[in-house]
Amino acid sequence: MTIDCHTHIASARVIPAPFVKGIGDNIYANAVATQENIKAENINMLLSRLMSFDEDCELLLAEMDKAGIEKSVLLIVDFSITFPDVAEDLETLYALHKRILDRYPGRFEVFAGIDPRRKTGGLELFEKSVRDWGFKGLKLYPPCGYSPSDERLYPYYEICAAYDIPVLLHTGPTSPSMSFAFSAPELINDAAHQFPTVNFILAHAAFMMHEQAAILAEYRPNIYLDVSGFTNALRMERFETILSEHKKRGIIHKILFGTDWPIHKLSGSQQTLVELFRNAAGNILNESEMKLVMGENFNRLLKM
Ligand SMILES: [Zn+2]
C-alpha cells in the first residue's frame, strides 16, 4: 500500500502564477553563472506548464496507477490574501476539489486550505467542507504571512478537534515570492500544546529543518512529519543519515510518505519518486517500518 499524503491539483487556479515565477527566478539565479544561454522566461514558461496542465487530475491518476499509489491527498492553499489579484475564489477552489473527490471515489482525500486573516466566512466554509463534503483535514501555508500558532486559527483547530481531523502545514523555505518568516518548525509549539487532541503534520519536515522538527515529533505525541521534498536530501547525499537519525529517535511511526506533486515534477514521475524513496529508505527501514511510512501511519492518523 502506498498513500501520497501531499499533492496539489496541477492548475494555475490552485498554484498561482506569482508562486511559480518565484521558484523559476530562483532556479535562474542559481544557474545563470555557470550555464550559457539560460533564459529566465524559458524556465518560467516550462515551470508554469508543468504546474498547470491537469485540472481534472487525469494525468495524476495515471501516474498514481503506474507508481502503485492507491490514494493521494489533495491540499488546498488559501492564497487570497497573499496574491489577491490572481488567487482563485476560495469557494470555487473548494468546489473544484469536491468534484475530483466525487469523480474518483476512494482515490483522493482533500484537506481544506484557509488563511486565518480572512475577515468573514472562512470558518463556516471550512466546517461545511468537512461536515458536508467529506474533506479530511486542514492545510495551512504560514509563509502567506501568519504563524501556525496565531490565535485566529484556534477556532479552526476547535473544528479539527471536534471532527477528529489533522492539520498539515508547510514548513521551511518556499517560493521566494513569499516571506520565509513563518517557516520554522517550532512555530507550531503553542498550537500543538493548546490542542493536544489535534494532530499536526509538518510538511517537508522529515528532511527540511529536520533536526528541530524531529525533536518536536519525538517529544510531542501530536506532531508528525511528511517526507515530501526528500529529493533535496538525496541530492545532498544526506537522506540515509537523516532517516537513520529518525529511526534512532523512535519516530518512524510519525513519518508519512508524500511527493508534493506537481512541484517536484522536474525530479521525475510519481513512479520515479516512489522508487527513489523506497530504494534509499530500504537501506534504513525494515519491511514493517517501510509499511508504516508508505501508508499505515497515514491510515492510523485518519482512522481509516
Ligand atoms: Zn505542497
Coordinates of C-alpha atoms and ligand atoms in Angstrom, one line a residue:
M1 CA 0.0 0.0 0.0
T2 CA 1.3 3.5 -0.9
I3 CA -0.5 6.7 0.1
D4 CA 0.8 10.1 -1.0
C5 CA -0.2 12.5 1.8
H6 CA 0.9 15.6 0.0
T7 CA -0.2 16.6 -3.6
H8 CA -1.9 19.6 -5.3
I9 CA -4.0 19.8 -8.4
A10 CA -1.8 20.9 -11.3
S11 CA -3.7 24.0 -12.2
A12 CA -2.9 27.8 -12.2
R13 CA -6.1 28.2 -10.2
V14 CA -4.5 26.1 -7.4
I15 CA -0.9 27.1 -7.8
P16 CA -0.9 30.8 -8.7
A17 CA 1.5 32.3 -11.3
P18 CA 3.5 34.6 -8.9
F19 CA 4.3 31.5 -6.7
V20 CA 5.6 29.6 -9.7
K21 CA 7.5 32.6 -11.0
G22 CA 9.4 32.9 -7.7
I23 CA 10.6 29.3 -8.0
G24 CA 11.6 29.9 -11.6
D25 CA 13.5 33.1 -10.7
N26 CA 15.5 31.2 -8.1
I27 CA 16.4 28.4 -10.5
Y28 CA 17.6 31.0 -12.9
A29 CA 19.7 32.8 -10.3
N30 CA 21.4 29.6 -9.3
A31 CA 22.1 28.6 -12.9
V32 CA 23.0 31.8 -14.7
A33 CA 26.6 32.0 -13.6
T34 CA 27.5 28.6 -15.0
Q35 CA 25.1 27.8 -17.8
E36 CA 25.3 29.6 -21.1
N37 CA 22.1 30.6 -23.0
I38 CA 19.8 30.1 -20.0
K39 CA 16.8 32.4 -20.1
A40 CA 14.6 33.3 -17.1
E41 CA 11.5 33.4 -19.3
N42 CA 12.1 29.9 -20.7
I43 CA 12.4 28.5 -17.2
N44 CA 9.2 30.2 -16.1
M45 CA 7.4 29.0 -19.2
L46 CA 8.4 25.4 -18.5
L47 CA 7.5 25.6 -14.9
S48 CA 4.1 27.1 -15.4
R49 CA 3.4 24.5 -18.0
L50 CA 4.4 21.7 -15.6
M51 CA 2.2 23.1 -12.8
S52 CA -0.9 23.9 -14.8
F53 CA -1.8 21.1 -17.1
D54 CA -4.0 18.7 -15.2
E55 CA -7.0 20.4 -13.6
D56 CA -9.1 17.2 -13.9
C57 CA -6.3 15.1 -12.2
E58 CA -6.4 12.6 -15.1
L59 CA -2.7 12.6 -15.5
L60 CA -2.1 12.4 -11.8
L61 CA -4.4 9.4 -11.6
A62 CA -2.5 7.7 -14.4
E63 CA 0.8 8.4 -12.7
M64 CA -0.6 7.1 -9.4
D65 CA -1.6 3.8 -11.1
K66 CA 1.8 3.4 -12.6
A67 CA 3.5 4.2 -9.3
G68 CA 1.2 1.9 -7.3
I69 CA -0.2 4.8 -5.3
E70 CA -3.6 3.9 -4.1
K71 CA -4.6 7.3 -2.7
S72 CA -3.4 10.9 -2.8
V73 CA -4.3 13.8 -0.6
L74 CA -5.0 17.0 -2.5
L75 CA -4.1 20.0 -0.5
I76 CA -5.8 23.4 -0.9
V77 CA -3.8 26.6 -0.2
D78 CA -5.7 29.8 0.5
F79 CA -3.6 32.4 -1.4
S80 CA -6.4 35.0 -1.5
I81 CA -4.7 37.5 0.9
T82 CA -1.1 36.9 -0.4
F83 CA -1.8 37.1 -4.1
P84 CA -5.2 38.9 -4.2
D85 CA -5.0 39.8 -7.9
V86 CA -4.7 36.3 -9.2
A87 CA -5.9 33.9 -6.5
E88 CA -9.0 31.9 -7.3
D89 CA -12.1 32.5 -5.1
L90 CA -11.8 30.0 -2.2
E91 CA -15.3 28.6 -2.6
T92 CA -14.7 27.9 -6.2
L93 CA -11.5 26.2 -5.3
Y94 CA -13.2 24.0 -2.7
A95 CA -15.8 23.1 -5.3
L96 CA -13.1 22.2 -7.8
H97 CA -11.6 19.7 -5.3
K98 CA -15.0 18.3 -4.3
R99 CA -15.6 17.5 -7.9
I100 CA -12.4 15.4 -8.1
L101 CA -13.3 13.7 -4.8
D102 CA -16.7 12.7 -6.2
R103 CA -15.4 11.7 -9.6
Y104 CA -12.8 9.2 -8.4
P105 CA -14.2 7.6 -5.3
G106 CA -11.6 6.2 -2.9
R107 CA -8.6 7.6 -4.8
F108 CA -8.3 11.0 -3.2
E109 CA -8.8 12.9 0.1
V110 CA -8.9 16.7 0.3
F111 CA -7.5 18.9 3.0
A112 CA -9.2 22.4 3.0
G113 CA -7.0 25.5 3.0
I114 CA -7.6 28.7 4.9
D115 CA -5.8 31.9 5.7
P116 CA -6.8 32.9 9.3
R117 CA -6.6 36.6 8.4
R118 CA -9.7 36.1 6.2
K119 CA -12.4 38.5 7.5
T120 CA -15.6 36.6 7.0
G121 CA -17.0 33.2 6.1
G122 CA -13.8 31.1 6.4
L123 CA -14.9 29.2 9.5
E124 CA -18.3 28.3 8.0
L125 CA -16.8 27.3 4.7
F126 CA -14.2 25.1 6.4
E127 CA -16.8 23.4 8.6
K128 CA -19.1 22.8 5.7
S129 CA -16.3 21.3 3.7
V130 CA -15.7 18.8 6.5
R131 CA -19.3 18.1 7.5
D132 CA -21.0 18.0 4.1
W133 CA -18.3 17.4 1.6
G134 CA -16.1 14.9 3.4
F135 CA -12.8 16.9 3.4
K136 CA -10.5 15.2 5.8
G137 CA -8.1 17.8 7.2
L138 CA -6.9 21.4 7.3
K139 CA -4.0 22.7 5.2
L140 CA -2.1 25.8 6.3
Y141 CA 0.5 27.8 4.4
P142 CA 2.2 30.0 7.1
P143 CA 4.6 31.7 4.5
C144 CA 1.5 33.5 3.4
G145 CA 2.1 35.7 6.4
Y146 CA 0.9 34.1 9.7
S147 CA 2.1 31.8 12.4
P148 CA 0.5 28.4 12.7
S149 CA 0.1 29.3 16.4
D150 CA -1.8 32.5 15.5
E151 CA -4.9 32.6 17.8
R152 CA -7.1 33.4 14.9
L153 CA -6.6 29.8 13.9
Y154 CA -7.8 28.4 17.2
P155 CA -11.5 28.2 16.1
Y156 CA -10.4 26.2 13.1
Y157 CA -8.4 23.9 15.4
E158 CA -11.6 23.5 17.6
I159 CA -13.3 22.2 14.5
C160 CA -10.4 19.8 13.7
A161 CA -10.7 18.5 17.3
A162 CA -14.5 18.1 17.1
Y163 CA -14.2 16.2 13.8
D164 CA -11.0 14.4 14.7
I165 CA -9.1 15.5 11.6
P166 CA -5.4 16.6 11.3
V167 CA -3.8 19.8 10.2
L168 CA -1.0 19.7 7.6
L169 CA 1.2 22.9 7.5
H170 CA 4.0 23.9 5.3
T171 CA 7.5 24.1 7.0
G172 CA 10.8 25.5 5.7
P173 CA 11.6 27.8 2.8
T174 CA 9.3 28.1 -0.2
S175 CA 8.9 30.2 -3.4
P176 CA 10.9 33.4 -2.9
S177 CA 7.8 35.4 -3.9
M178 CA 6.7 34.7 -0.3
S179 CA 8.2 35.5 3.2
F180 CA 10.1 32.8 5.0
A181 CA 9.4 34.5 8.3
F182 CA 6.9 31.9 9.5
S183 CA 8.6 28.7 8.2
A184 CA 10.3 27.3 11.3
P185 CA 9.0 24.0 12.8
E186 CA 8.9 25.3 16.4
L187 CA 6.2 27.9 15.5
I188 CA 3.7 25.1 15.9
N189 CA 4.6 24.6 19.5
D190 CA 1.9 26.7 21.1
A191 CA -0.9 25.4 19.0
A192 CA 0.2 21.8 19.4
H193 CA 0.4 22.4 23.2
Q194 CA -3.0 24.1 23.3
F195 CA -4.7 21.4 21.1
P196 CA -3.3 18.1 22.3
T197 CA -6.1 16.1 20.6
V198 CA -5.3 17.6 17.1
N199 CA -2.5 16.0 15.1
F200 CA -0.2 18.4 13.2
I201 CA 1.8 17.2 10.2
L202 CA 4.8 19.3 9.4
A203 CA 5.1 19.2 5.6
H204 CA 8.6 18.6 4.3
A205 CA 9.9 18.5 7.8
A206 CA 11.2 14.9 7.8
F207 CA 14.1 16.3 5.6
M208 CA 13.8 20.1 5.9
M209 CA 14.9 21.8 9.1
H210 CA 14.6 18.2 10.2
E211 CA 16.5 18.4 13.5
Q212 CA 14.1 20.8 15.2
A213 CA 11.1 19.1 13.6
A214 CA 12.3 15.6 14.7
I215 CA 12.7 16.9 18.3
L216 CA 9.0 18.1 18.2
A217 CA 7.9 14.8 16.8
E218 CA 9.8 12.9 19.4
Y219 CA 8.5 14.8 22.4
R220 CA 5.0 15.8 21.3
P221 CA 2.6 13.0 20.7
N222 CA 0.6 15.0 18.2
I223 CA 3.4 16.1 15.8
Y224 CA 4.0 14.2 12.6
L225 CA 6.4 14.8 9.6
D226 CA 5.9 14.3 5.9
V227 CA 8.8 13.4 3.6
S228 CA 7.8 15.5 0.5
G229 CA 10.8 17.3 -1.0
F230 CA 13.1 14.4 0.1
T231 CA 14.9 14.6 -3.3
N232 CA 16.9 17.5 -1.9
A233 CA 18.3 15.3 0.9
L234 CA 19.1 12.6 -1.8
R235 CA 20.9 15.2 -3.9
M236 CA 22.9 16.3 -0.9
E237 CA 23.6 12.7 0.0
R238 CA 22.1 13.2 3.4
F239 CA 18.9 11.1 3.0
E240 CA 20.1 7.9 4.8
T241 CA 21.8 9.8 7.6
I242 CA 18.7 11.8 8.4
L243 CA 16.3 8.8 8.1
S244 CA 18.5 6.7 10.4
E245 CA 18.5 9.5 13.0
H246 CA 14.7 9.5 12.9
K247 CA 14.9 5.8 13.4
K248 CA 17.2 6.1 16.4
R249 CA 14.8 8.7 17.9
G250 CA 12.0 6.2 17.5
I251 CA 9.8 8.4 15.3
I252 CA 9.3 6.2 12.2
H253 CA 5.7 5.8 13.3
K254 CA 5.3 9.6 12.9
I255 CA 6.6 9.9 9.3
L256 CA 4.4 10.0 6.2
F257 CA 5.2 9.4 2.6
G258 CA 4.4 12.3 0.2
T259 CA 5.6 13.8 -3.1
D260 CA 4.2 17.3 -3.4
W261 CA 3.0 16.7 -6.9
P262 CA 3.4 18.6 -9.2
I263 CA 6.0 20.8 -7.5
H264 CA 8.8 18.2 -7.8
K265 CA 7.8 17.1 -11.3
L266 CA 11.2 18.1 -12.6
S267 CA 12.7 15.3 -10.4
G268 CA 10.7 12.6 -12.2
S269 CA 7.4 10.9 -12.4
Q270 CA 5.4 9.7 -9.4
Q271 CA 6.8 6.2 -10.1
T272 CA 10.4 7.5 -10.1
L273 CA 9.8 9.4 -6.8
V274 CA 8.3 6.3 -5.1
E275 CA 11.2 4.1 -6.4
L276 CA 13.8 6.7 -5.3
F277 CA 12.3 6.8 -1.9
R278 CA 11.8 3.1 -1.4
N279 CA 15.4 2.3 -2.6
A280 CA 17.1 4.8 -0.4
A281 CA 14.8 4.2 2.7
G282 CA 15.2 0.4 2.1
N283 CA 18.7 0.7 3.4
I284 CA 17.5 2.0 6.7
L285 CA 13.9 0.7 7.3
N286 CA 12.8 -2.9 7.8
E287 CA 9.7 -4.1 6.0
S288 CA 7.3 -3.2 8.7
E289 CA 8.7 0.2 9.2
M290 CA 8.5 0.8 5.4
K291 CA 4.8 -0.1 5.5
L292 CA 4.3 2.4 8.3
V293 CA 5.8 5.3 6.3
M294 CA 4.3 4.3 3.0
G295 CA 0.7 4.3 4.2
E296 CA -0.1 2.7 7.6
N297 CA 0.9 5.9 9.5
F298 CA -1.5 7.9 7.4
N299 CA -4.3 5.5 7.8
R300 CA -3.8 5.4 11.6
L301 CA -3.8 9.2 11.7
L302 CA -7.0 9.4 9.7
K303 CA -8.5 6.4 11.5
M304 CA -9.2 4.6 8.2
Ligands
ZN1 ZN 2.8 21.3 -1.2

